[in-house]
Coordinates of C-alpha atoms in Angstrom, one line a residue:
M29 CA 148.9 152.1 115.7
A30 CA 146.8 152.5 118.8
A31 CA 143.3 153.8 119.3
S32 CA 140.6 153.7 121.9
T33 CA 136.9 154.4 121.9
G34 CA 134.0 153.8 124.1
A35 CA 131.5 151.1 123.2
S36 CA 129.2 151.9 120.3
P37 CA 125.9 153.2 121.5
W38 CA 124.1 151.7 118.5
G39 CA 122.0 148.7 119.1
G40 CA 120.9 146.1 116.5
P41 CA 122.7 142.9 115.5
V42 CA 125.8 143.0 113.4
E43 CA 125.5 140.2 110.8
P44 CA 127.3 138.5 112.6
S45 CA 130.6 140.3 112.3
A46 CA 132.8 141.6 109.5
R47 CA 133.7 139.1 106.7
P48 CA 136.2 139.1 103.9
I49 CA 135.0 139.6 100.4
H50 CA 137.4 137.8 98.2
G51 CA 136.0 138.7 94.8
R52 CA 133.5 140.8 93.0
H53 CA 130.5 142.1 95.1
L54 CA 127.7 144.6 94.5
L55 CA 129.4 147.1 96.8
L56 CA 133.0 146.0 96.3
P57 CA 134.1 145.6 92.7
A58 CA 137.6 144.2 93.6
G59 CA 137.1 142.6 97.1
G60 CA 137.8 143.7 100.6
A61 CA 135.7 143.3 103.7
A62 CA 132.1 144.1 104.7
V63 CA 129.8 144.2 107.7
D64 CA 126.0 144.5 107.9
A65 CA 123.7 145.6 110.6
D66 CA 119.9 146.2 111.0
L67 CA 119.2 149.2 113.2
P68 CA 116.1 151.4 113.9
P69 CA 115.7 153.5 110.8
D70 CA 115.9 156.8 112.7
E71 CA 119.4 155.8 114.0
A72 CA 120.9 154.1 110.9
R73 CA 122.4 157.2 109.2
D74 CA 124.0 158.5 112.4
A75 CA 125.4 155.1 113.1
A76 CA 126.7 154.7 109.6
A77 CA 128.4 158.0 109.7
E78 CA 130.1 157.2 113.0
W79 CA 131.2 153.7 111.8
L80 CA 132.5 155.1 108.5
D81 CA 134.5 157.8 110.2
L82 CA 136.2 155.4 112.5
A83 CA 136.8 152.8 109.7
C84 CA 138.6 155.5 107.6
R85 CA 140.8 156.5 110.5
L86 CA 141.7 152.9 111.4
A87 CA 142.3 152.0 107.7
A88 CA 144.4 155.0 106.7
P89 CA 147.8 153.8 108.1
F90 CA 147.6 150.6 106.0
G91 CA 146.5 152.3 102.7
L92 CA 143.1 150.4 102.8
G93 CA 140.1 151.9 101.2
P94 CA 138.0 153.5 100.1
A95 CA 135.5 152.8 102.8
E96 CA 131.9 153.3 102.1
A97 CA 128.6 153.1 104.0
R98 CA 125.3 152.3 102.4
V99 CA 122.0 152.9 104.2
A100 CA 118.7 151.5 103.1
G101 CA 116.0 152.0 105.7
G102 CA 117.5 150.6 108.9
H103 CA 120.0 148.4 107.1
V104 CA 123.6 149.5 107.1
S105 CA 126.3 148.0 105.0
L106 CA 129.9 149.2 105.7
T107 CA 132.5 148.1 103.2
L108 CA 136.3 148.6 103.0
A109 CA 138.3 147.8 99.8
A110 CA 141.5 145.9 100.4
P111 CA 144.1 144.0 98.4
P112 CA 144.0 140.2 98.7
D113 CA 146.8 140.0 101.2
L114 CA 145.1 142.5 103.6
R115 CA 141.5 141.4 103.6
E116 CA 141.6 139.8 107.0
L117 CA 143.1 143.1 108.3
A118 CA 140.2 144.9 106.7
V119 CA 137.8 142.5 108.7
I120 CA 139.5 143.6 111.9
V121 CA 139.2 147.2 111.0
L122 CA 135.5 146.9 110.3
D123 CA 134.8 144.9 113.5
Q124 CA 136.5 147.6 115.5
A125 CA 134.7 150.4 113.7
V126 CA 131.2 149.0 114.4
G127 CA 132.0 148.0 118.0
A128 CA 132.1 144.2 117.4
A129 CA 135.6 144.2 118.7
T130 CA 137.6 146.5 121.0
V131 CA 139.7 149.0 119.2
Q132 CA 143.3 148.3 119.9
E133 CA 146.7 148.3 118.1
I134 CA 146.7 146.2 114.9
S135 CA 149.4 145.3 112.4
A136 CA 149.8 143.6 109.1
R137 CA 152.5 142.5 106.7
P138 CA 151.9 143.0 103.0
D139 CA 152.5 140.1 100.6
P140 CA 153.8 141.5 97.3
A141 CA 154.1 138.0 95.8
L142 CA 150.4 137.3 96.4
R143 CA 149.4 140.6 95.0
A144 CA 151.5 140.0 91.9
L145 CA 149.8 136.6 91.4
Y146 CA 146.4 138.2 91.6
A147 CA 147.3 140.9 89.2
A148 CA 148.7 138.4 86.7
A149 CA 145.7 136.2 87.0
A150 CA 143.3 139.0 86.5
A151 CA 145.1 140.2 83.3
A152 CA 145.0 136.6 82.0
E153 CA 141.3 136.1 83.2
I154 CA 142.3 133.1 85.2
P155 CA 140.3 132.3 88.4
I156 CA 142.4 132.6 91.6
V157 CA 141.5 131.9 95.2
H158 CA 143.7 131.6 98.3
D159 CA 143.6 130.8 102.0
A160 CA 146.2 130.6 104.7
V161 CA 147.5 127.3 103.3
E162 CA 147.5 127.6 99.5
V163 CA 146.7 129.5 96.3
V164 CA 144.7 127.9 93.6
L165 CA 145.1 129.2 90.0
G166 CA 142.5 127.9 87.6
F167 CA 139.7 125.5 88.4
G168 CA 139.3 121.7 88.8
A169 CA 141.3 119.6 86.5
G170 CA 143.0 122.7 85.0
A171 CA 144.2 124.2 88.3
V172 CA 147.6 124.7 89.7
R173 CA 148.0 124.7 93.4
L174 CA 150.7 126.6 95.2
D175 CA 152.1 126.6 98.7
R176 CA 150.9 129.9 100.3
K177 CA 154.3 130.4 102.0
R178 CA 156.4 129.6 98.9
L179 CA 155.0 131.7 96.0
P180 CA 157.0 132.2 92.9
R181 CA 158.7 135.6 92.2
D182 CA 157.5 135.5 88.5
P183 CA 153.8 134.7 88.2
A184 CA 154.3 133.8 84.5
T185 CA 156.1 130.6 85.5
V186 CA 153.0 129.1 87.0
L187 CA 150.3 130.8 84.9
A188 CA 151.5 128.9 81.9
G189 CA 150.6 125.6 83.6
V190 CA 146.9 126.5 84.1
Q191 CA 144.6 124.7 81.8
H192 CA 141.2 126.3 81.0
I193 CA 138.0 124.4 81.8
P194 CA 134.5 125.9 81.2
I195 CA 132.8 127.5 84.2
V196 CA 129.2 128.6 84.2
R197 CA 127.5 130.5 86.9
I198 CA 123.7 130.3 87.5
T199 CA 121.4 132.6 89.5
G200 CA 117.8 133.8 89.4
T201 CA 114.7 133.8 91.6
N202 CA 113.3 130.4 90.4
G203 CA 114.7 127.6 88.3
K204 CA 118.4 127.8 89.3
T205 CA 118.9 124.2 90.4
T206 CA 117.0 122.6 87.6
T207 CA 118.9 124.6 85.1
A208 CA 122.2 123.6 86.7
N209 CA 121.2 120.0 86.6
L210 CA 120.2 120.3 82.9
L211 CA 123.5 121.9 82.0
A212 CA 125.4 119.2 83.9
A213 CA 123.5 116.6 82.1
I214 CA 124.5 118.2 78.8
A215 CA 128.2 118.3 79.9
T216 CA 128.0 114.7 80.9
A217 CA 126.7 113.7 77.5
A218 CA 129.6 115.6 76.0
G219 CA 132.0 113.4 78.0
E220 CA 132.9 115.9 80.6
T221 CA 133.1 115.3 84.3
A222 CA 130.7 118.0 85.7
G223 CA 131.3 119.5 89.1
V224 CA 127.9 120.8 90.2
A225 CA 127.1 123.1 93.2
T226 CA 123.5 123.8 93.9
T227 CA 121.3 124.5 97.0
E228 CA 121.0 120.7 97.3
G229 CA 124.7 120.2 97.7
V230 CA 127.8 119.4 95.7
R231 CA 128.5 116.6 93.4
V232 CA 131.1 115.5 90.9
G233 CA 129.9 113.4 88.0
P234 CA 126.4 112.2 87.1
P235 CA 123.7 111.7 89.7
S236 CA 123.7 108.4 91.6
D237 CA 120.8 106.3 92.9
G238 CA 119.5 106.9 96.3
A239 CA 118.3 110.5 96.5
P240 CA 119.8 112.7 97.8
G241 CA 122.9 110.5 97.5
T242 CA 124.0 112.5 94.4
V243 CA 125.6 115.1 96.7
T244 CA 129.0 114.7 98.2
A245 CA 128.4 117.3 101.0
A246 CA 125.4 119.0 102.7
A247 CA 124.7 122.2 100.8
P248 CA 127.5 124.6 101.7
S249 CA 127.7 128.3 101.0
A250 CA 128.2 129.1 97.3
A251 CA 131.7 130.3 98.1
R252 CA 132.7 127.2 100.0
A253 CA 131.2 125.0 97.2
A254 CA 133.2 126.8 94.6
R255 CA 136.4 126.3 96.6
M256 CA 135.6 122.5 97.0
L257 CA 135.1 122.0 93.3
G258 CA 137.9 124.3 92.3
R259 CA 140.3 122.0 94.1
D260 CA 138.9 118.8 92.7
P261 CA 141.1 117.4 89.9
R262 CA 138.3 115.3 88.5
V263 CA 136.2 118.4 87.4
T264 CA 136.4 119.3 83.7
F265 CA 133.2 121.4 83.6
A266 CA 132.0 123.5 86.4
V267 CA 128.3 124.5 87.1
L268 CA 128.0 126.9 90.0
E269 CA 124.7 128.0 91.4
T270 CA 124.5 131.1 93.6
G271 CA 121.6 132.9 95.2
R272 CA 120.9 136.4 96.3
G273 CA 122.1 135.7 99.8
G274 CA 125.4 134.3 98.7
L275 CA 126.0 137.2 96.3
M276 CA 125.3 139.8 99.1
R277 CA 127.2 138.0 101.8
R278 CA 130.3 136.9 99.9
G279 CA 130.0 138.1 96.3
L280 CA 131.8 136.1 93.6
L281 CA 134.8 134.2 94.9
F282 CA 136.6 134.7 91.6
D283 CA 136.2 136.2 88.1
G284 CA 136.8 134.4 84.8
A285 CA 133.7 132.4 84.2
D286 CA 132.8 131.6 80.6
A287 CA 129.0 132.0 80.9
A288 CA 126.4 133.2 83.3
I289 CA 122.7 132.4 83.4
V290 CA 120.1 134.7 85.1
T291 CA 116.9 132.5 84.9
N292 CA 114.5 135.2 86.0
V293 CA 114.0 137.9 88.7
S294 CA 110.8 138.4 90.7
A295 CA 109.9 139.6 94.1
D296 CA 111.4 137.4 96.8
H297 CA 113.6 138.1 99.9
L298 CA 112.9 141.8 99.5
G299 CA 113.8 143.8 102.6
E300 CA 116.9 141.7 103.3
W301 CA 120.5 143.0 103.0
G302 CA 118.9 146.5 102.2
I303 CA 117.5 145.2 98.9
D304 CA 113.9 146.6 98.8
T305 CA 112.9 146.5 95.1
V306 CA 112.9 144.0 92.3
E307 CA 115.1 146.3 90.3
A308 CA 117.7 146.3 93.1
L309 CA 117.5 142.6 93.3
A310 CA 118.1 142.3 89.6
R311 CA 121.3 144.3 89.9
V312 CA 122.5 141.9 92.6
K313 CA 121.8 139.0 90.3
L314 CA 123.8 140.6 87.5
T315 CA 126.9 140.5 89.6
V316 CA 127.5 137.1 88.0
A317 CA 127.7 138.9 84.6
E318 CA 130.2 141.4 85.9
G319 CA 132.6 138.5 86.6
L320 CA 132.6 137.0 83.1
R321 CA 135.6 136.7 80.8
A322 CA 135.7 139.2 78.0
G323 CA 133.4 137.8 75.3
G324 CA 131.7 135.5 77.8
A325 CA 128.0 134.7 77.4
L326 CA 125.2 136.2 79.5
V327 CA 122.1 134.1 79.1
V328 CA 118.9 135.8 80.3
S329 CA 115.2 135.6 79.9
A330 CA 113.7 137.7 77.1
D331 CA 110.4 137.7 79.0
N332 CA 111.5 139.4 82.2
P333 CA 110.8 143.1 82.0
V334 CA 113.0 144.1 84.9
L335 CA 116.1 142.3 83.4
T336 CA 115.3 143.8 80.0
E337 CA 115.1 147.3 81.4
I338 CA 118.4 147.1 83.4
L339 CA 120.4 145.4 80.6
A340 CA 119.4 148.2 78.2
E341 CA 121.7 150.5 80.2
W342 CA 124.1 148.0 81.7
P343 CA 127.6 149.2 81.2
G344 CA 129.1 145.7 80.9
A345 CA 127.0 144.9 77.8
A346 CA 129.9 145.6 75.4
R347 CA 132.2 143.1 77.1
V348 CA 129.9 140.1 76.8
R349 CA 127.5 138.3 74.4
T350 CA 123.9 138.5 75.6
L351 CA 121.8 135.5 74.6
R352 CA 118.1 135.5 75.3
F353 CA 115.6 132.7 75.7
S354 CA 111.8 132.7 75.6
A355 CA 109.0 130.2 75.7
R356 CA 106.7 132.8 74.2
R357 CA 108.5 134.5 71.3
Q358 CA 111.5 134.1 68.9
A359 CA 114.9 134.7 70.5
E360 CA 118.3 133.0 70.4
G361 CA 116.6 130.1 72.1
W362 CA 112.8 129.8 72.0
A363 CA 109.9 127.5 72.0
D364 CA 106.5 127.4 70.3
E365 CA 103.7 125.2 71.7
H366 CA 105.3 121.9 70.8
T367 CA 109.0 122.5 69.9
V368 CA 112.2 123.8 71.4
H369 CA 114.3 125.8 68.9
V370 CA 117.9 126.2 70.2
A371 CA 121.4 125.9 69.0
G372 CA 120.4 124.6 65.6
L373 CA 118.1 122.0 67.1
E374 CA 114.4 121.4 67.0
L375 CA 113.4 119.2 69.9
P376 CA 109.8 118.0 70.7
I377 CA 108.9 119.4 74.1
A378 CA 107.0 116.2 74.9
E379 CA 110.3 114.2 74.6
L380 CA 112.1 116.3 77.3
P381 CA 111.3 114.4 80.5
I382 CA 111.8 117.5 82.7
T383 CA 108.8 119.2 81.1
L384 CA 106.4 116.5 82.2
G385 CA 105.1 116.1 78.7
G386 CA 105.0 119.9 78.2
A387 CA 102.9 120.5 81.3
A388 CA 105.9 122.1 83.2
R389 CA 106.2 125.0 80.8
Y390 CA 108.7 126.7 83.2
N391 CA 111.1 123.9 82.6
V392 CA 111.0 124.6 78.9
E393 CA 112.6 127.9 79.7
N394 CA 115.1 126.2 82.0
A395 CA 116.0 123.8 79.2
L396 CA 116.5 126.7 76.8
A397 CA 118.8 128.5 79.2
A398 CA 120.9 125.4 79.8
A399 CA 121.2 124.7 76.0
L400 CA 122.2 128.3 75.2
A401 CA 124.9 128.3 77.8
A402 CA 126.2 124.8 76.8
R403 CA 126.5 126.0 73.2
A404 CA 128.1 129.2 74.2
V405 CA 131.0 127.4 76.0
G406 CA 131.6 125.0 73.1
L407 CA 129.5 121.9 73.8
G408 CA 128.1 120.3 70.8
A409 CA 124.5 120.1 69.5
E410 CA 124.4 116.3 69.9
A411 CA 125.3 116.7 73.6
V412 CA 122.6 119.3 74.0
D413 CA 120.1 117.0 72.5
A414 CA 121.2 114.0 74.6
G415 CA 121.5 116.0 77.9
L416 CA 118.0 117.6 77.6
R417 CA 116.5 114.1 77.0
A418 CA 118.5 112.5 79.8
L419 CA 117.5 114.5 82.9
K420 CA 114.3 113.1 84.5
P421 CA 111.9 114.6 87.0
T422 CA 113.1 112.2 89.7
A423 CA 114.5 112.6 93.2
T424 CA 117.8 111.2 91.8
D425 CA 118.2 113.5 88.8
N426 CA 116.7 116.7 90.1
P427 CA 115.9 116.3 93.8
G428 CA 113.0 118.4 95.2
R429 CA 112.3 120.0 91.8
G430 CA 109.2 119.0 90.0
N431 CA 109.5 115.3 91.1
L432 CA 106.5 113.3 89.9
Y433 CA 105.0 110.3 91.8
V434 CA 102.0 108.2 91.4
V435 CA 100.4 107.2 94.7
R436 CA 97.3 105.0 94.7
G437 CA 96.2 106.3 91.3
A438 CA 96.8 109.9 92.3
M439 CA 99.6 112.2 91.0
V440 CA 102.0 113.9 93.5
I441 CA 104.4 116.7 92.6
V442 CA 107.2 117.5 95.0
D443 CA 108.8 120.9 94.6
N444 CA 110.2 123.7 96.7
V445 CA 108.3 126.8 95.6
S446 CA 108.1 129.6 98.3
N447 CA 107.4 132.7 96.4
A448 CA 104.4 134.2 94.5
E449 CA 105.9 133.8 91.0
G450 CA 106.8 130.2 91.6
M451 CA 103.4 129.4 92.9
T452 CA 101.8 130.9 89.8
R453 CA 103.9 128.6 87.7
M454 CA 102.9 125.7 89.9
G455 CA 99.3 126.7 89.2
E456 CA 99.9 126.5 85.5
L457 CA 101.4 123.0 86.0
A458 CA 98.4 121.9 88.0
K459 CA 96.0 123.2 85.3
A460 CA 97.9 121.3 82.6
L461 CA 97.9 118.0 84.7
D462 CA 94.1 118.5 85.3
G463 CA 93.6 116.4 88.5
D464 CA 90.1 115.7 89.8
R465 CA 90.9 117.5 93.1
T466 CA 94.1 119.4 93.9
T467 CA 95.5 119.7 97.3
L468 CA 98.5 122.0 98.2
V469 CA 101.0 121.7 101.0
F470 CA 102.9 125.0 101.3
G471 CA 104.7 127.4 103.5
L472 CA 107.9 129.4 103.6
S473 CA 111.5 128.3 103.4
A474 CA 112.6 131.2 105.6
P475 CA 111.0 134.3 107.1
R476 CA 109.6 136.9 104.6
S477 CA 108.1 140.3 104.8
P478 CA 104.4 140.6 105.5
E479 CA 103.8 141.8 101.9
L480 CA 105.7 138.8 100.3
V481 CA 103.7 136.4 102.6
R482 CA 100.5 138.1 101.5
Q483 CA 101.5 137.7 97.8
L484 CA 102.4 134.0 98.3
G485 CA 99.1 133.3 100.0
A486 CA 97.1 135.1 97.2
A487 CA 99.0 133.2 94.5
A488 CA 98.3 129.9 96.3
A489 CA 94.6 130.8 96.6
A490 CA 94.4 131.4 92.8
L491 CA 95.1 127.6 92.3
G492 CA 91.6 126.8 93.5
C493 CA 92.6 123.8 95.6
V494 CA 90.0 121.8 97.5
R495 CA 92.4 121.9 100.5
Y496 CA 95.3 123.9 101.7
V497 CA 97.7 122.6 104.3
V498 CA 99.9 125.3 105.7
K499 CA 103.2 124.3 107.4
P500 CA 105.5 126.4 109.6
I501 CA 109.1 127.3 109.3
P502 CA 111.2 125.0 111.6
P503 CA 112.2 126.8 114.8
T504 CA 115.8 126.4 114.0
Q505 CA 115.4 128.5 110.8
D506 CA 112.9 131.0 112.2
P507 CA 114.5 133.5 114.6
G508 CA 111.3 135.6 114.6
P509 CA 108.0 135.2 116.3
G510 CA 106.9 132.7 113.7
D511 CA 103.6 134.3 112.6
E512 CA 104.0 133.5 108.9
V513 CA 101.5 130.7 109.2
D514 CA 98.8 133.1 110.5
R515 CA 99.6 135.5 107.7
L516 CA 99.4 132.8 105.1
C517 CA 96.1 131.6 106.4
A518 CA 94.8 135.2 106.5
A519 CA 96.0 135.7 102.9
L520 CA 94.1 132.7 101.8
R521 CA 90.9 133.9 103.5
D522 CA 91.3 137.4 102.1
A523 CA 91.5 135.8 98.6
G524 CA 88.2 134.0 99.1
V525 CA 89.4 130.6 100.5
G526 CA 86.9 129.3 103.0
E527 CA 88.0 128.3 106.5
E528 CA 86.9 124.7 105.9
R529 CA 89.5 124.4 103.1
I530 CA 92.5 125.5 105.3
A531 CA 94.4 123.2 107.6
V532 CA 97.5 123.9 109.6
A533 CA 100.2 121.3 110.3
T534 CA 102.7 121.3 113.1
D535 CA 105.6 120.5 110.8
E536 CA 106.4 119.5 107.2
R537 CA 106.1 115.7 107.7
E538 CA 102.7 116.1 109.4
A539 CA 101.5 118.3 106.5
V540 CA 102.5 115.6 104.0
R541 CA 100.9 112.9 106.0
M542 CA 97.6 114.9 106.2
V543 CA 97.5 114.9 102.4
L544 CA 98.7 111.3 101.8
D545 CA 96.0 109.9 104.2
H546 CA 93.2 111.4 102.0
L547 CA 94.5 110.8 98.5
A548 CA 92.0 109.2 96.0
P549 CA 92.6 108.0 92.4
G550 CA 92.6 111.0 90.0
D551 CA 93.7 113.5 92.7
L552 CA 96.7 115.8 92.4
A553 CA 98.8 116.7 95.4
L554 CA 101.4 119.6 95.2
L555 CA 103.9 119.2 98.1
M556 CA 106.2 122.2 98.6
V557 CA 109.0 120.8 100.6
H558 CA 111.7 123.1 102.0
H559 CA 113.4 121.5 105.0
D560 CA 113.6 117.7 105.0
L561 CA 113.3 116.3 101.5
R562 CA 114.6 112.9 102.4
A563 CA 112.0 112.5 105.2
V564 CA 109.3 113.3 102.7
Q565 CA 110.7 110.9 100.2
R566 CA 110.6 108.1 102.9
Q567 CA 106.9 109.0 103.6
L568 CA 106.1 108.7 99.9
E569 CA 108.0 105.4 99.6
A570 CA 106.0 104.1 102.6
A571 CA 102.8 105.1 100.9
G572 CA 103.8 103.0 97.8
A573 CA 104.7 105.9 95.6
I574 CA 106.0 105.1 92.1
P575 CA 108.2 107.7 90.4
G576 CA 106.4 109.1 87.4

């Protein structure tokens, strides 16, 4: 087919071009392709209509579709449903539709054998992924790998060879990585070889000494991490963390997980990908539940009002078991002031290292979530007990998440909080630890809207620190004008923090140095580290820090 068109008149960056969506996505239940752009709000609807019309015309000869356009303010998402063998073609169609590529003749060859494999895998609730080289059915040690060019005529001949291993997905605003590491510790205690993908990287097996030497790769995208672990024959238990960005950019790589955890949902990254409200963000997070096997377990906070409201009318509720956890009230997994009650166990909170003797109450919730998911996929109570007791708040076991050090008689906590809810939790921890003087190093992990910056600054001010050291986003991660530091300082001042208590660092390492140079016995320093954890760990080691 041939077509021609002039260059699109619409400005604004396309992000960065169309991409294949290989699995379930908020806007594409069965995969296809998507492209996103940010435009002036008064131009977005006209641009979306033009792009959608051209996409439909280009896609029609191949039977692709439906195509849909979603407009939120100035953000446009254009999607095109496509079977697994034609998703790259769908990418070309969308690139041409939005003007990211010249419209010209395109062709494609359907692959009935690949479609048949996907249909059979879906019916059997078996994960399946493919690329130009191979098709992988199942996951890790249970997977069967096939030559992409030599697929069987009868899918049943290969599906029978797939062995099931437990797969758990984890998402949420805060607590994802700690929950993933807790669950992996439980799996390890049960004798499994855990494959773990978090924002800190990918690892197979238990953590190793030399943080962050536990990872086998720099943190890849959630989809790439899942591909890596899915091909690793050592993996007998999979723990896959994914954030809002991964869910909006790539969706779920495959269906068929046994459990999904949504730790919590609060205001963060609003205004990105056309997601402007906490309710919309919660629906994005619940994509992980859409991809569960029938009868799989959805583990969620009983204390998150947004999740509670959405789940009350969620159409997928009948397919899954919903298990709730709370550190405030009775639920399937809950805690009172001193004890965790979960999976038939009663564990003293003070004996769970990750809770810092009970001071890190938010990690009580993470422990409950991990325990519920572990029991839901068949791990024993003894393994839950051993795993929750095993994970320590160290840079080896849980890098950059509540790591406790003692430096010259002062306590130092290294974490990565960069949103208001997380900062409030950090304030609860600081109050429980009760240092003589508290100092905070903080900033943003990436650009945020002015309102979210204001909320973070106000939450930080509520800690009542004697000193605040504000650090910038590194230039490599800040494509904007970089005025977040000014906004954070303004938010502190608006909340009553005097100018004499506010300092600005040129980068993260300088911010840490400014605190370490003035520590005195009995002090508490909260270091929110987002960009170079290993460099900060070296600074602490040079200062004589002792892991707590």
